[in-house]
Amino acid sequence: MAVRGRRTKVLPSELNKVCPERGDDPTTHPRKMSDFEVVPNLQQSSSSVSKSRRKAHFPTGSNEKENLISWIPENIRKKECTYFVESSQTSDSGRIVCKCGYLREQHLEDAAKPPIFLGKEWDPSRHIQEMPTDAFGDIHFTGLGQKMGKYVRVSSDTPPRVIYHLMTQHWGLDAPNLLISVTGGAKNFIMKPRLKNIFRQGLVKVAQTTGAWIITGGSHAGVMKQVGEAVRDFILSCSHKDGEIVTIGIATWGTVYNRESLICPMGGFPAEYLLDEENQGSLSCLDSNHSHFILVDDGTHGRYGVEIPLRTRLEKFISEQTKVKGGVAIKIPTVCVVLEGGPGTLDTIYNAITNGTPCVIVEGSGRVADVIAQVASLPVPKITIALIQKKLSMFFHDIYETFTEGKLVEWTKKIQDIVRSRQLLTIFREGKYGQQDVDVAILQALFKASRNQDHFGRENLDHQLKLAVAWNRVDIARSEIFTDDCEWKPTDLHPVMAAALISNKPEFVKLFLEQGVRLKEFVTWDTLVYLYDNMAPSCLFHSKLQKVLLEDREHTAGSKMPRIQLHHVSQVLRELLGCSTQPLYPKPKHTERPRLSIPVPHIKLNVQGSSLRSLYKRSAGRVTFTMDPVRDLLIWAVVQNRKELAEIIWAQSQDCMAAALACSKILKELAKEEEDTDTTDDMLALAEQYEHKAIGVFTDCYRKDEERAQKLLTRVSEAWGKTTCLQLALEAKNMNFVSHGGVQAFLTKVWWGKMCVDNGPWRVIACMLFFPLLYTSLITFREKRLQPVGCLTRLRAFFTAPVVIFHMNILSYFTFLLLFAYVLMVDFQPLPSWREYLIYFWLFSLVCEETRQLLYDPDGFGVVKMASLYFKDFWNKLDICAILVFVTGLTCRLIPSTLYPGRIILSLAFIIFCLRLMHIFTVSKTLGPKIIIVKRMMKDVFFFLFLLAVWVVSFGVAKQAILIHNEERVEWLFRGVVYHSYLTIFGQIPSYIDGVNFNIDQCSPNGTDPYKPKCPETNEDNKKPIFPEWLTVILLCLYLLFTNILLLNLLIAMFNYTFQQVQEHTDQIWKFQRHDLIEEYHGRPPAPPPFILLNHLQILIRRGLLRRPATCHKRLKEKLEKNEEAALLSWEMYLKENYLQHQQCQEKQNTEQKIRDIAQRVDVLAELLDLDRVKRTGLVEKRLVSLEDQVHQSAQALRWIMQALQGNGFGSGEDMPPVGSSKASETKEVDLEGKPEESQPLYHVLARNLLYPGSHTLRFPVPDEKVPWEVDFPLYDPPAYSADHKDMAVQDPFSPSLESLLKINYNTMDGLIDRQSFHGLYAVQDGLPLNPMGRTGLRGRGRLHCFGPNHALHPVVTRWRRNLDGSIIRKSLKKTLEVLVAQYPLSDVWALPGGSLEPGETLPLKLKWILRREFWPQFQNLLKQGTEIHKGYLDDPRNTDNAWVETVAISVHFDNQNDVEMKRLNSFLQGCDPELCIRWQVLDKRIPLHANHKELLHKVSTLLGAYY
C-alpha cells in the first residue's frame, strides 16, 4: 500500500532528489482555514506575477518560483489527522490503520499519544486539522519525455476564489471562454472505435477553438484517460503550436498513488512522478496528459469522491466570473459532458441540470449515458419505474442486483426531472450530427440552454452572440443566431463588431457586414480612439504611438501620460506615409471639439456597465463621424499586420487604389523598424499583395477607359492626405505599379506635352535648331486647336513640352562644359576674360534654378520639409557639391596669391559637373539601369575596401619593419606601408624585396635624400641586403594570393551579383527612374540656362511683387470637382468589384484549389457512405430485435394453445399472451427525432423538486406515476419539515402534536384563517390535510404558515405595447402586451405584484409594498372590475403533503393609453420603496418570471388574444 511520503524516512541524498530546497519540518501548530479566509496576499501577488506570461508549460522562472514558495503556504492548506484511533479495517499489507486510513507512523508525533482532552470517538471535524500545504510546483512524468504540468495539494475547505486566483495569476492561465466539465465512468470502459475518435476530436476541437478549460477527475482511468488521450493525440498531430489546451484534473489526494514524490514543503520544481499502473492497487495514478492538477485533501486515505464538493464549488465560482476580452464581457458558460458513468454520474447530471448547467450525453458510451439517451425522447409520463428497471437491467447487468426498489424509485424521479428540462439536455448520437461534430453538439447545447432561458428583450440574443464571438465560432453564429426567427438591427451589432475587430476575428467582421452593419454609422471619433486604445501592446505601431505620447507629455510638462487622440495617431502615420501627405487627423484647436461632449467611461459589453452601444444611441449632433470610416479601419488593421481583417475592410473601400498603395507604403516602413524577422517577412509579403491589388484594379480601369484611369493616378485624394496614387506608389517604391503600361503611357504623354507621342526625337531636334519647321507638318499635336499650321500657340506648346526643355537643357549644359573646359585649358588668365565671366553668369543661373527647386512649395510643407525632400535626391546633392567647389575655386582664383590653387579647385569642380551628366542618361532605357549598377557597385567597393585595408596595412607594416630600420619620414612611411603595398596588387613589385634586383643607387642609405626611399638593412662590407629574403618572398606570395586571387575575385563576384540583380529588373528600374526626370522637367521653366534667369525674374515679380499664388498646372496633381470625383470613385469601385470576382474565379480554377475541393468532396462522400452504413446497420439490428420479440411471443401463444387443447377447453383472456410487440413500439418511441410535444403536466412538478427551497431538506423522490394518493406506494416515507416564521403573527404550530392539530378546523373558516379549498373538500389523515394534487415527498407545512390551503392573490396588470406615435405594436399579426412586474429586495428573480394573503386582509403584503396607501382602495376597485383568469391550486416549490398554495389571479387590463387610472397607477408606482424594482415589461414566453406566474400570463394573453 502507498504511504504518505511526508512521514517517510528519507536519506539525505534522496531528500535532495525529491526536494532540493526542503525547509524545516512543516508540522507546525494546526491552524483553521478560517484564519486564512481573508487571503491577505491576493492583491500583492497579482502585481508581482507577470501577466504577460500565459503559457502554462514553460519552465518556472526564478521570480515566479520565489513568489509561489511564499504565496502558496500562506494561502493554501492541507489536512492532517491529529488523533490516531485504530480502525477495524486493515491496510492492503494487513497493518493497523487509523480511522482516517493512514498508518500510525504517517501521523504527527503527538497523534499517537494518549489523549488528554480529545474524545474517544474519532470525529473528522475535531481530529482533522489544517496546516500549510507541502505539495505544489511543477510535475514531471518520469519516462514520458518532456511532459510537464503544475500541481497543488489543497484542503477540501479551500475557497474556490483562492484556487481560481492561483490558476489565473500564478499559473498564468487566461480566464476561459468556456468551462467543459467532463464526467462519467471512473474505471476503464470500452467504446466503439468510431465513437471514440469522434468524441476525442470533437472535444479537443471545441476546447482549442473556444479557449476552454477542460475539468476532469485527473486520474489515468475511465473518462479521464479518454480526455487525456484526446489531448495527447491533438498535440502529436499538430505541426505547430495552435495553442495549449488547458486540461485540469481535480483528484482526491488520498487516492493518488506515488503521491509521496510530490511532497516538498518548498515546492517541487520539478517533482518527478512515476506513472505505475501495475502496482497501484486500489489507488489511482495521475494522468500524464493533463496540464494542471488540483489534489483535494480531507485528511483521509483511500476514499474516493472527496473532490466532488470542491469541484462543484469551483465550477460554480468560475461560471459566475465575468471575462472581459476585446470589449466583450461574458459570464463564463459551463457545460457538462457525460461519458458512460455510474450512480455518482447520475447525481452529477441531476445537480448540473438543477443548477441550470447544460449537459451533453454521449450515447453509445454505456451505462448511465445510454439509459438517459434512450429515454430522453420519450414524454415524461412514459418514463416509468418499470421502463427504468428494464433499462438498468440492460446496461447495468453486472451490478443490477444491487439496485433496491427505493433506488429504482430515486433513479426514476431523477431521470424524469432531467428529461423534463429538455432545453438543458442534448443527446449526441453517432450519425445524427456527423463525424467530428461533438464540438457542434456541445456549443449547440449551450445555445439551446441560453435560447430557452428567460430574459428581458434582446438580452438573450446579445448573450448568445457575445458567446459566439468569444469562442470565435462563426459557423455556430450563422446556424444558431442569425436565423429567420430573429431580426437584428445594424446598430445592435456595433458593440460586438468592435469586439470582433479588437479580438482579430475577421470572419465575424465579415458576418456583421453581411448582416447590414454600415461602417459610416459604426466608425465614430470615439470608436476609433477606443480601437487604438485597445491595440496589442506587442504591435510596433503601439510602441511608436507611446513614444509620441511621451513627447507630448514632455512638451506639455504634464505628469500623467496623455490619452491617445487621433492627432497622435496622425503623427505616426505621417512618418510612415511620408512627408508628401497632409495629416490625416489634424490636431483640434482649443475652440474645436471633434470629440463627444460627454466623457465616455471604460467600455464593456456587460449589462451593468457602460457599453459601446451607448456611443451610437446619442443624438446625431453629439456624435462626430470620421471623414472616411473604411480608411480609418483599414489603417487600424494594417498597422497591426492583420491580413484577413484588412482584406475584408479593403474590399469595402471606395478609393481602393490609393488605399492599397498607402497600405503598401505603411507596411514597408514598419518592416524597416520591426525587429522580429518573421513579422518583417509577413509585412513585406502583405505589402506586395496590396501592390498587386492596386495593379489589378488599375489594369481593369485602364482596359475600360485610359483617360479616366490616368485621372485616378493624378487625382488629389482628400482621404489620404491630399496626395495622389502616383505619389504614393513612388513613395513606397512600388516598381511594379510604376512600370505598369498604363502608368508609363501617362508619363510618356506628360513627357511629350501637347505633342503627339509618335513624333521622333530627330524631328524635335530639327525644330529646336530651326523653329520655322514647326509650321510644317513635321510635328503633330494631340489637341485639335493646335492642328492648324498657322497657329501661333504651336510655338509655345512646342517649347514648353518637357522633352523639348530636356533637350534644350542638354544642349545648354554641353555648351557650358565646353566653355568651362576651354577656359581651364586655354583661356585661364590672371584677369578673367569675357568667356570666364560668361561661365560665372551661367553658373549664377544654375544657382538660381537650384534655389527655385529648393524653395518651391506648392503644398505648403514649409522650408524645412522642402529642404529635407530636396537633399534626399542624390543629383541635388551632387549639384550643391559642384557649386560649392566651384565657388571655393572662384574665391581662390580671384586672389592673386592663390591663382594656381584656384585653378586646381576649378578643375575638380569640372569633374563633378561632368559626373552630373549621368543624370541625363537616365532617360535612356539602355544607359539608365547602368547608372544604377554603378551606384550599387560603389557601395560594394566601399565595403570591399575594409577587407582590402586589413591585408594592405598588415603586409605593408610587416614589410616596412623587416626591410627598413627606423624610417622617420612620414611621407615615405605612407608610401612604404600603403602606396607600395597597394601597387603590388597590380604587379608593381618593389625590386629590393627579394634582394636579387637590389641596387644601392636607387635608395638612400641614411634616408637623407627626399626623392629616394631609405635603403633596407645591408651588410656594411659588401653592401648586400641582410634581411631574410625567404620570409619576405613568402609574405609577398601570400599577400598576392589573398589580394589578387581571393579578394579581387570576391569583388568581381559582388559586382556580378549586383549586375545580375539589376539586369533582371532593368525594365522596371528604368521605368521607375524616368518618372523623376519627367517630373523635374515637367515643372522646370522652359528657357535653358543662362536664359532661365528671365523665367526666374518673372516668377519673382509674380510671387514677390504681385503676390500671386503658384500655378498648379505644372504639377502632376489634379483637383477634381466633387461631382466628377464622386463619379470617378464610383466607377473605380465598380471595377474593383469585378477585379475581386475575377480573383475568386481564378482561385477556383487554380489546380491546387481544385484538388483540395475534390479531396473535400471525396471526404464528405466517404463520410456520408459511412454514416449510411451505420444507419442501415442500426436499422437491421432494430428489426432483428423486433423479429426476435415477435417470434418469442408467437412461441408463447402456441404454447398457450397447446395447453388449452390439452385441457379440453379454451384458456381465459387473462392468460392470453400479448400479440403486439411492446419492445418494437418502445423502439419507435425512442427513435422519434425531435422533441416530443409535451402536454401540460398531469401532476404538480415544482412541488416535487428534491431540494426544498430555503433549507437543506431533501424530499422523498416521487415519480409521476406515484403522485396520486390513490396509487399504492408502500415505500413512501417522506421527511417532515416545518419552518418557524418569527415575522408572522399567525402560523400553525412549528412542531405539531396530535392535540394541537385537533384544534384546527379544516374545510371551513378557522377564525381569521380561511382553510377552505377552491377544489372542494380535501381529505384529512391523522390530523393533517392531504394535498389534493397528490404526494410531494415532504410532510409538514414547510415554509408556509398554515396547514391546508394558503390563499394568495396575484393581480396581472397589463397594457398594450405601443410605438412613439401611439400605435399598438404587433408580432405575428397579434397585438403585444406589457405587464407590470416587480423585483423584491433580497430576490434575484422578477415576479407578478402579489403574494400570500395575511389572515383577514384583502390585499397581499407585497402588493402593499409597491402601492402607496392612498391608492389601495382604488386598486381594490380595479380588481373588482378585472377578469378572474385562475382560481385554485398553484404549483409552488413550497407546497408539501399537508400545506399548499391556492391563488386567485385577476387580469387588470388598460386598453387605452390615456386611461386615467393607469396614469394614477404609474404615478403611485414612482413614489414607492427605492429598494423595489418595478417595470413594464413586454409579455412573451421568455419573460423571466416564476414558472407558475408565467402560466398566469399565458392565460391573460389567451384571454386578450395577444401574442405570447
Short mmCIF file of C-alpha atoms in Angstrom, two decimals, residues 951-1097:
data_model
loop_
_atom_site.label_atom_id
_atom_site.label_comp_id
_atom_site.label_asym_id
_atom_site.label_seq_id
_atom_site.Cartn_x
_atom_site.Cartn_y
_atom_site.Cartn_z
CA TRP A 951 45.64 42.92 -45.89
CA VAL A 952 47.31 46.05 -47.26
CA VAL A 953 48.14 47.52 -43.87
CA SER A 954 49.22 44.20 -42.33
CA PHE A 955 51.53 43.36 -45.22
CA GLY A 956 52.81 46.93 -45.52
CA VAL A 957 53.71 47.29 -41.87
CA ALA A 958 55.38 43.86 -41.76
CA LYS A 959 57.34 44.58 -44.97
CA GLN A 960 58.42 48.01 -43.77
CA ALA A 961 59.55 46.69 -40.38
CA ILE A 962 61.51 43.79 -41.88
CA LEU A 963 63.25 45.74 -44.64
CA ILE A 964 63.86 49.23 -43.31
CA HIS A 965 65.21 50.32 -39.97
CA ASN A 966 63.74 53.42 -38.34
CA GLU A 967 62.24 55.32 -41.27
CA GLU A 968 61.30 58.68 -39.77
CA ARG A 969 59.91 60.39 -42.86
CA VAL A 970 56.10 60.26 -42.64
CA GLU A 971 55.52 60.57 -46.36
CA TRP A 972 57.87 57.66 -47.09
CA LEU A 973 56.25 55.64 -44.30
CA PHE A 974 52.90 56.09 -46.02
CA ARG A 975 54.45 55.19 -49.36
CA GLY A 976 56.06 52.05 -47.95
CA VAL A 977 53.09 50.85 -45.90
CA VAL A 978 50.10 51.77 -48.08
CA TYR A 979 51.08 53.05 -51.50
CA HIS A 980 53.69 50.42 -52.41
CA SER A 981 51.51 47.64 -50.93
CA TYR A 982 48.53 48.82 -52.99
CA LEU A 983 50.59 49.00 -56.22
CA THR A 984 51.92 45.50 -55.53
CA ILE A 985 48.39 44.19 -56.14
CA PHE A 986 48.59 45.47 -59.72
CA GLY A 987 52.05 43.97 -60.38
CA GLN A 988 54.46 46.78 -59.39
CA ILE A 989 56.57 44.68 -57.03
CA PRO A 990 59.45 46.54 -55.30
CA SER A 991 62.81 45.48 -56.75
CA TYR A 992 64.54 45.23 -53.42
CA ILE A 993 62.07 42.90 -51.76
CA ASP A 994 63.88 39.69 -52.71
CA GLY A 995 67.45 41.02 -52.85
CA VAL A 996 68.08 39.76 -56.42
CA ASN A 997 67.46 43.05 -58.21
CA PHE A 998 68.71 45.17 -55.34
CA ASN A 999 70.52 48.36 -56.46
CA ILE A 1000 72.09 50.60 -53.85
CA ASP A 1001 71.88 53.57 -56.20
CA GLN A 1002 68.04 53.51 -56.18
CA CYS A 1003 67.79 54.20 -52.44
CA SER A 1004 69.24 56.45 -49.79
CA PRO A 1005 71.38 54.63 -47.19
CA ASN A 1006 70.67 57.13 -44.42
CA GLY A 1007 67.30 58.31 -45.66
CA THR A 1008 68.56 61.81 -46.32
CA ASP A 1009 67.58 62.03 -49.98
CA PRO A 1010 63.96 63.29 -50.12
CA TYR A 1011 63.41 61.74 -53.55
CA LYS A 1012 64.63 58.23 -52.69
CA PRO A 1013 63.44 55.68 -50.19
CA LYS A 1014 65.67 54.55 -47.38
CA CYS A 1015 67.77 51.51 -48.14
CA PRO A 1016 66.93 48.21 -46.46
CA GLU A 1017 69.18 46.53 -43.94
CA THR A 1018 72.53 45.85 -45.69
CA ASN A 1019 75.95 44.39 -44.91
CA GLU A 1020 78.47 47.08 -44.10
CA ASP A 1021 81.23 45.29 -46.01
CA ASN A 1022 79.73 44.45 -49.38
CA LYS A 1023 76.53 46.47 -49.12
CA LYS A 1024 74.39 43.39 -49.67
CA PRO A 1025 70.94 43.08 -48.04
CA ILE A 1026 70.91 41.02 -44.88
CA PHE A 1027 67.13 40.77 -44.34
CA PRO A 1028 65.62 37.24 -44.60
CA GLU A 1029 64.69 37.04 -48.26
CA TRP A 1030 62.82 33.74 -47.86
CA LEU A 1031 60.44 35.36 -45.36
CA THR A 1032 59.70 38.41 -47.49
CA VAL A 1033 59.12 36.22 -50.52
CA ILE A 1034 56.68 34.01 -48.61
CA LEU A 1035 54.85 37.04 -47.27
CA LEU A 1036 54.68 38.52 -50.77
CA CYS A 1037 53.28 35.28 -52.21
CA LEU A 1038 50.64 35.00 -49.50
CA TYR A 1039 49.74 38.64 -49.90
CA LEU A 1040 49.31 38.35 -53.65
CA LEU A 1041 47.40 35.10 -53.23
CA PHE A 1042 44.79 36.59 -50.93
CA THR A 1043 44.56 40.03 -52.53
CA ASN A 1044 44.94 39.29 -56.22
CA ILE A 1045 43.14 35.98 -56.33
CA LEU A 1046 40.78 35.86 -53.38
CA LEU A 1047 39.75 39.45 -52.66
CA LEU A 1048 39.70 40.72 -56.20
CA ASN A 1049 37.67 37.74 -57.36
CA LEU A 1050 35.37 38.33 -54.43
CA LEU A 1051 34.91 41.89 -55.66
CA ILE A 1052 34.23 40.63 -59.16
CA ALA A 1053 31.66 38.20 -57.78
CA MET A 1054 29.99 41.01 -55.84
CA PHE A 1055 29.91 43.15 -58.98
CA ASN A 1056 28.49 40.24 -60.94
CA TYR A 1057 25.76 39.64 -58.38
CA THR A 1058 24.84 43.32 -58.37
CA PHE A 1059 24.81 43.40 -62.14
CA GLN A 1060 22.63 40.32 -62.43
CA GLN A 1061 20.25 41.60 -59.79
CA VAL A 1062 19.77 44.91 -61.55
CA GLN A 1063 19.81 43.40 -65.02
CA GLU A 1064 16.83 41.19 -64.18
CA HIS A 1065 14.79 44.25 -63.37
CA THR A 1066 16.28 46.60 -65.95
CA ASP A 1067 12.96 47.50 -67.48
CA GLN A 1068 11.31 48.18 -64.13
CA ILE A 1069 14.21 50.24 -62.82
CA TRP A 1070 14.35 52.37 -65.93
CA LYS A 1071 10.61 52.96 -65.92
CA PHE A 1072 10.70 53.86 -62.24
CA GLN A 1073 13.67 56.24 -62.68
CA ARG A 1074 12.35 58.13 -65.66
CA HIS A 1075 9.48 59.49 -63.58
CA ASP A 1076 11.84 61.68 -61.55
CA LEU A 1077 13.36 63.10 -64.74
CA ILE A 1078 9.95 63.66 -66.32
CA GLU A 1079 8.58 65.33 -63.20
CA GLU A 1080 11.66 67.56 -62.94
CA TYR A 1081 11.40 68.86 -66.49
CA HIS A 1082 7.62 68.98 -66.33
CA GLY A 1083 7.85 71.63 -63.62
CA ARG A 1084 11.00 73.37 -64.92
CA PRO A 1085 10.92 76.79 -66.62
CA PRO A 1086 11.15 76.36 -70.41
CA ALA A 1087 14.22 78.53 -71.03
CA PRO A 1088 17.62 76.85 -70.62
CA PRO A 1089 20.45 78.41 -68.61
CA PRO A 1090 21.52 81.16 -68.69
CA PHE A 1091 18.29 82.43 -70.31
CA ILE A 1092 16.38 80.77 -67.48
CA LEU A 1093 17.07 83.91 -65.43
CA LEU A 1094 14.28 85.59 -67.39
CA ASN A 1095 11.83 82.99 -66.10
CA HIS A 1096 13.18 83.42 -62.58
CA LEU A 1097 12.67 87.17 -62.85
#
